Coordinates of C-alpha atoms in Angstrom, one line a residue:
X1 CA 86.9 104.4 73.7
X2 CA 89.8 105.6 71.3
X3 CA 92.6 107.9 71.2
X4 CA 94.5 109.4 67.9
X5 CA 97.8 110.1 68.7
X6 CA 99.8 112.8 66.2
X7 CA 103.4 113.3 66.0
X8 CA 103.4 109.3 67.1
X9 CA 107.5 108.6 67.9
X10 CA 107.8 104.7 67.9
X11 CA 111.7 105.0 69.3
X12 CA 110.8 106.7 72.9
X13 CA 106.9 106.7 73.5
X14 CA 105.5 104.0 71.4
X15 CA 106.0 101.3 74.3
X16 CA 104.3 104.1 76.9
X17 CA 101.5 104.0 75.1
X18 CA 100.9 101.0 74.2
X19 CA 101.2 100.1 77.9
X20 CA 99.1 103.2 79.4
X21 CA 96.1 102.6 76.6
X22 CA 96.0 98.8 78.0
X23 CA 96.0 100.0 81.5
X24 CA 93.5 102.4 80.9
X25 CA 91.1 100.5 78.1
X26 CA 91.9 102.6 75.5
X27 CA 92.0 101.7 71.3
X28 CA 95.0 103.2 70.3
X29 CA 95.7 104.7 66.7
X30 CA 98.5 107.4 65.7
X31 CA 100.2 108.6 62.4
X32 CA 104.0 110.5 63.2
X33 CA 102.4 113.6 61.1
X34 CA 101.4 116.8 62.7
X35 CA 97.9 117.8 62.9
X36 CA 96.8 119.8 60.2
X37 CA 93.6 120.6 58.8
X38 CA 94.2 118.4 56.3
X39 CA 94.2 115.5 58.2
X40 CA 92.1 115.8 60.7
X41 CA 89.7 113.0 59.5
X42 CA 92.4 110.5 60.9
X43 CA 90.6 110.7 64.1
X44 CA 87.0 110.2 63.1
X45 CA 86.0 107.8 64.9
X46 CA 87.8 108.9 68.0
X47 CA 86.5 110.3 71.4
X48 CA 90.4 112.0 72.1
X49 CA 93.1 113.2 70.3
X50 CA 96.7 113.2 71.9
X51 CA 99.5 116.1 70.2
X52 CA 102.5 117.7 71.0
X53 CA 103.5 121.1 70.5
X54 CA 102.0 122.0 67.5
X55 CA 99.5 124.6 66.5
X56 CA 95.4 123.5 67.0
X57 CA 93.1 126.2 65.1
X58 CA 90.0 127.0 65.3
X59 CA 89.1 125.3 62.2
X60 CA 91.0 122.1 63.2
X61 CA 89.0 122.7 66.4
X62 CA 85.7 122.4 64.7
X63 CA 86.2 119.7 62.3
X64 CA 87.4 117.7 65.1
X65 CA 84.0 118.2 67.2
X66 CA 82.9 117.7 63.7
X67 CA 84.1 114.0 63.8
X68 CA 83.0 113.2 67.1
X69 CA 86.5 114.0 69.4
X70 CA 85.7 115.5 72.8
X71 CA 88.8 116.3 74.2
X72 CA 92.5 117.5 73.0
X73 CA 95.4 116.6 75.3
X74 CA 98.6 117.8 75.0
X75 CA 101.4 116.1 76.4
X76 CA 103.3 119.0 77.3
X77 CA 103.1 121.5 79.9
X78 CA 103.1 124.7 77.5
X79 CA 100.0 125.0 75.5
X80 CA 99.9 128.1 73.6
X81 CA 99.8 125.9 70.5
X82 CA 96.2 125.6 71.2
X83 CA 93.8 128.1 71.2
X84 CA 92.2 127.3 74.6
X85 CA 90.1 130.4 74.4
X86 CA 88.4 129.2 70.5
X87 CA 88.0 125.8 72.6
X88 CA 86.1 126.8 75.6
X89 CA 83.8 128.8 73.2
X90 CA 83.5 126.1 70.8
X91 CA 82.8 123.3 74.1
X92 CA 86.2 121.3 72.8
X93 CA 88.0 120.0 76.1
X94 CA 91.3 120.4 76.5
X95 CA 94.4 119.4 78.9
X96 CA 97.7 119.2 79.4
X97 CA 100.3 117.2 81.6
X98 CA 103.1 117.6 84.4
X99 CA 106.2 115.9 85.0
X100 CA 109.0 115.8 87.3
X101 CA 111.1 118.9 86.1
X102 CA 114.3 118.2 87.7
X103 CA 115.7 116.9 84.3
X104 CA 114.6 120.6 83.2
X105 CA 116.4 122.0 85.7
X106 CA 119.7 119.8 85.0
X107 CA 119.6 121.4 81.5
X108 CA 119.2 124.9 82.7
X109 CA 122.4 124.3 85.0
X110 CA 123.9 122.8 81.9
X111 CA 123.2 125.6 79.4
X112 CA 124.8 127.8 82.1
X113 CA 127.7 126.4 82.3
X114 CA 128.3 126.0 78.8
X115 CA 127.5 129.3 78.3
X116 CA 130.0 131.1 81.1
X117 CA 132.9 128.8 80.1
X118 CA 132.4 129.6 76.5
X119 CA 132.2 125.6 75.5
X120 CA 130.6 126.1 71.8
X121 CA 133.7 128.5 70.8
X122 CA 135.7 125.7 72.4
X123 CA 134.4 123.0 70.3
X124 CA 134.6 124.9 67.3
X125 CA 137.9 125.3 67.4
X126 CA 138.7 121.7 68.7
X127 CA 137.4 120.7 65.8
X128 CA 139.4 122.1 63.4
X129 CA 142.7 121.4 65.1
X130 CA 143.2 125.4 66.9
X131 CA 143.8 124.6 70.3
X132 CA 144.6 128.6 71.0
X133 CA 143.4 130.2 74.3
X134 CA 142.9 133.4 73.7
X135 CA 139.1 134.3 73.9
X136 CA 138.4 131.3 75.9
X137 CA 138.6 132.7 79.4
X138 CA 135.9 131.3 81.4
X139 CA 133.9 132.8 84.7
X140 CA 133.9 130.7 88.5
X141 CA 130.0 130.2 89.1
X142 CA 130.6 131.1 92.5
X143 CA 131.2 134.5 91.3
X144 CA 128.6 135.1 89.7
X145 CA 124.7 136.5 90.3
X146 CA 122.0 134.6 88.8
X147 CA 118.7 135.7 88.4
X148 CA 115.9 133.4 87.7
X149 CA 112.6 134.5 86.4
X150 CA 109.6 132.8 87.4
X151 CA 109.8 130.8 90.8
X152 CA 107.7 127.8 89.9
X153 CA 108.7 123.9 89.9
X154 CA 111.4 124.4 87.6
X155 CA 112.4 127.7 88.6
X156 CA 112.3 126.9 92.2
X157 CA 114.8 123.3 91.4
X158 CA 117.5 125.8 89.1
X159 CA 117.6 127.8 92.2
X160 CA 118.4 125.3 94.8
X161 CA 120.6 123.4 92.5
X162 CA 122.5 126.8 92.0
X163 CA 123.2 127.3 95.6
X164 CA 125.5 124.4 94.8
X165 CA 128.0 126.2 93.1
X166 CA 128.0 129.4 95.9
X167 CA 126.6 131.5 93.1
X168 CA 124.3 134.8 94.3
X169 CA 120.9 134.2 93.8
X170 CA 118.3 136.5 93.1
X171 CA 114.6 135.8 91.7
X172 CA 111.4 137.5 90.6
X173 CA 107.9 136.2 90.9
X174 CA 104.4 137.5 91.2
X175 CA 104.3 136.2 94.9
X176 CA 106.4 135.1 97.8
X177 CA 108.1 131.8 97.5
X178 CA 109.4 130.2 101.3
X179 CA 111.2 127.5 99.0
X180 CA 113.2 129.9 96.7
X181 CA 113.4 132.5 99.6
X182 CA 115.6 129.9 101.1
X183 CA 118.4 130.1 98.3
X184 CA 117.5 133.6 96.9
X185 CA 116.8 137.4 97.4
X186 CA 113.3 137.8 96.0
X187 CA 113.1 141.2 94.0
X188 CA 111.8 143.3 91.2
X189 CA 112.3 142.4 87.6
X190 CA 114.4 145.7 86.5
X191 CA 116.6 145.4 89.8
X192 CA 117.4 141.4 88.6
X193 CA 118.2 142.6 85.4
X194 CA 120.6 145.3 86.1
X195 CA 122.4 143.3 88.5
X196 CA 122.7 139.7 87.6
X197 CA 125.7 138.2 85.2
X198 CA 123.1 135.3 84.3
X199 CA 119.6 135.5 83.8
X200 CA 116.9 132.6 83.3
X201 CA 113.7 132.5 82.1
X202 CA 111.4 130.0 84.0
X203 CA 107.7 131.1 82.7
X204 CA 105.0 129.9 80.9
X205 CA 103.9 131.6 77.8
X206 CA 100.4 134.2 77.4
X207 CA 99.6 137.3 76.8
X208 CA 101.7 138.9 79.8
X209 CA 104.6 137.1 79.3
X210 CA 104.8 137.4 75.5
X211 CA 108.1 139.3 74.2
X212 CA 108.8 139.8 78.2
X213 CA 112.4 140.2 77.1
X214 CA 111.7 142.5 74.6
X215 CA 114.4 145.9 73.6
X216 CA 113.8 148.0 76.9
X217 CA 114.0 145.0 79.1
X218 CA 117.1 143.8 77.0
X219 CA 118.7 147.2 77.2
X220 CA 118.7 147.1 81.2
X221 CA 120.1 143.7 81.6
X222 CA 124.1 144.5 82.9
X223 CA 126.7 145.0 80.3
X224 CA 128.2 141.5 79.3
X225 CA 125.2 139.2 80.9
X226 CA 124.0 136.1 79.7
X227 CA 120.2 135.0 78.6
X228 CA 119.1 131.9 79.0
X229 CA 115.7 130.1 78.3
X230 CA 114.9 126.8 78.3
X231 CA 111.0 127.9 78.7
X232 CA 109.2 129.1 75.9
X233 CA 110.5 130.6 72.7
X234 CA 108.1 133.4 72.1
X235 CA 109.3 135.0 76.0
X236 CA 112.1 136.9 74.4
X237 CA 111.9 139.1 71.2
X238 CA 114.4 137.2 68.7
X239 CA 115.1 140.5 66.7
X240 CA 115.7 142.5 69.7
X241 CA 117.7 139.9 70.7
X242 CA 120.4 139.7 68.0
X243 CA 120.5 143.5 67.8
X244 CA 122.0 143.2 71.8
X245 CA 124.3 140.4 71.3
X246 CA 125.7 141.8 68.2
X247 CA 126.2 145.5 69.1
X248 CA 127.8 143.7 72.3
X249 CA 125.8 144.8 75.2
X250 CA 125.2 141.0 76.1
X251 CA 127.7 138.6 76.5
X252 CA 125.8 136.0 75.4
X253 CA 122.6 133.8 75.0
X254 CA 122.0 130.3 75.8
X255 CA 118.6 129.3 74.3
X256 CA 116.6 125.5 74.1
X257 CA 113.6 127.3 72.5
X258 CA 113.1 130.4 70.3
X259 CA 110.4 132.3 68.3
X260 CA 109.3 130.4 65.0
X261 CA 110.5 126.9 66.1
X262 CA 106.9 125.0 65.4
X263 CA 107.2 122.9 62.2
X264 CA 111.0 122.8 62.6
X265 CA 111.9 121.2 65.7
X266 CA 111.7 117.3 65.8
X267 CA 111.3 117.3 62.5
X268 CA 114.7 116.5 59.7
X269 CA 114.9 119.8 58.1
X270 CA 118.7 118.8 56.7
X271 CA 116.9 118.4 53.1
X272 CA 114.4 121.6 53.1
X273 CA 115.2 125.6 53.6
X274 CA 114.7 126.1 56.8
X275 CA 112.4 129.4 57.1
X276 CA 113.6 130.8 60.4
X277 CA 116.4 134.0 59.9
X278 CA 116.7 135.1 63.3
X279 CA 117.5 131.1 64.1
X280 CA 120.3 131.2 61.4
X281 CA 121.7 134.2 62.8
X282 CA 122.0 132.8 66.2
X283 CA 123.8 129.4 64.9
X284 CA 126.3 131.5 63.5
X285 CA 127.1 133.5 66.5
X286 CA 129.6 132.6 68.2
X287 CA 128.5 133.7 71.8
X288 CA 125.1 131.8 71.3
X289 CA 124.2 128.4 72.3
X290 CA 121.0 126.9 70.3
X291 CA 119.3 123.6 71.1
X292 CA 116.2 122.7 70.1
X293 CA 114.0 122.1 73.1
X294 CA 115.7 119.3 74.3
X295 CA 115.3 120.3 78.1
X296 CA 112.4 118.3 78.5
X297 CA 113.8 115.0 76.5
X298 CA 114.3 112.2 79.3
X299 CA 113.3 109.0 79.7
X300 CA 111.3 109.9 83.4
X301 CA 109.4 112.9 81.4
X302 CA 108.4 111.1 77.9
X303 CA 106.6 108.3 80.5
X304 CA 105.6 110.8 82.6
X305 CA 103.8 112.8 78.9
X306 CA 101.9 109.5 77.5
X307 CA 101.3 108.7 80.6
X308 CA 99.3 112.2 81.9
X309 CA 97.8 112.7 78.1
X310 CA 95.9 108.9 78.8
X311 CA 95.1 109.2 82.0
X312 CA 93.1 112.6 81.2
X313 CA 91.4 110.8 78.9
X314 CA 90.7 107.6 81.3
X315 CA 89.2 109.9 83.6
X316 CA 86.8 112.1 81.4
X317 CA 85.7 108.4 79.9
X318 CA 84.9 107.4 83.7
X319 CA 83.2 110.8 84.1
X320 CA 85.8 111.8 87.1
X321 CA 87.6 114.9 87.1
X322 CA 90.4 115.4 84.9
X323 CA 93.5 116.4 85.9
X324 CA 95.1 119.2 84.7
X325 CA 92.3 120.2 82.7
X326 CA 92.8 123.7 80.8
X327 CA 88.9 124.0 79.2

């Protein structure tokens, strides 16, 4: 059976591939484009298609059933880039993949850090020769409350590698966690917000969680706190946002993924206009750290993404259950 493979990288998962479509007795093809309508007929003749995080319509869904493909994997957790509700209507398959997340929570930690100890204004003017001080004056993590939103895998590792530092932990969730109750004080999202210096997003993106950080929400985190979200882009309201960090009420952001980031990210926008305002405006802030979803991007993970994507497709092709299977 074969697999097409979009948004192919050569330099970091081509040797995965290669040796998980061996081990699994798959044909391999791939093209380092994006799916797009237009090109969807490079998988006829395929029974999968593996992507990344870009968008899969309904009309991409239906040529591809069109052509013969029975399942799309992503290999990434997220998956609102597909429309898994079109898919179950339209009897496409679809799944997704895990991977450790400690590397996601390293990041986290990271962005923290650079964020209370003001590194990007740092660098900036290391660069240009000002070695001055003033505006530079950093925060102990040990005295400060961070909240983390969203006690899952990832949420649950940024909380016990917070306990580290002696910081005060606090975290909301739908239910009870015994593993984050042993480094935090589980409690209500407005009590989190009005009461922690730091506070992380750790959520998947749907209905419910979209523009969770929207103006309200914004408006009751505490005077001079930091955002940070290495989750999904589309969990905070950029707009509302800016309007917080700029009239001063936040201290600062430190963000791997924002709203409008598909078609941009690991792709070399250096010669095109880049069509995102809102990711312009928080490059030129000073107060505002921007990466662009990197969190995931180590060498355990990437195997970890080719890896998951083929087995799902080994297993349907055996007729066993697939793992991690969203439709």
């Amino acid at each position: 059976m074969k697999v097409f493979v979009y948004n192919y990288r050569d330099f970091d998962e081509g040797p995965f591939f290669h040796e998980f479509a061996e081990r699994y007795g798959l044909e391999l093809a791939y093209t380092v484009e994006s799916p797009t309508l237009e090109n969807c007929d490079l998988a006829a003749g395929c029974d999968f298609i593996s992507v990344i995080t870009t968008p899969i319509t309904p009309p991409m869904i239906d040529r591809f059933l069109e052509l013969g493909v029975r399942m799309v994997s992503t290999r990434t957790i997220g998956y609102d880039h597909i429309d898994c509700a079109y898919a179950k209507k339209a009897g496409m398959i679809v799944s997704h993949i895990t991977y450790d997340p400690e590397g996601v929570a390293d990041y986290t930690v990271m962005m923290i850090l650079m964020a209370v100890r003001k590194v990007k204004t740092s660098l900036r003017r290391n660069s240009i020769d000002d070695f001055s001080l003033e505006g530079l004056l950093g925060k102990r993590m040990a005295d400060l409350r961070i909240g983390v939103v969203g006690a899952g895998r990832i949420g649950r590792s940024v909380l016990r590698d917070l306990s580290g530092f002696g910081c005060k932990l606090m975290y909301t969730n739908r239910s009870p966690s015994e593993e984050a109750d042993r480094y935090a004080e589980r409690v209500d999202l407005e009590r989190l917000l009005a009461e922690c210096d730091v506070v992380s997003l750790h959520l998947e993106h749907n209905r419910e969680t979209d523009h969770l950080m929207n103006r309200e929400r914004l408006s009751l985190m505490k005077e001079g706190a930091i955002l940070v979200n290495t989750a999904r882009g589309p969990l905070v309201d950029s707009k509302a946002l800016i309007d917080a960090l700029e009239s001063g009420h936040l201290g600062g952001a430190a963000l791997d993924v924002i709203e409008g980031e598909f078609g941009l990210y690991y792709n070399d926008m250096s010669r095109k206009v880049v069509k995102n305002h809102e990711m312009q405006v928080f490059r030129a802030l000073p107060n505002v750290i921007l990466t662009h979803h990197l969190a995931f991007y180590y060498e355990s993970a990437v195997r970890d993404m080719v890896q998951g994507s083929l087995y799902s497709m080994k297993m349907l092709k055996d007729g066993e259950n697939i793992p991690f299977r969203l439709v």
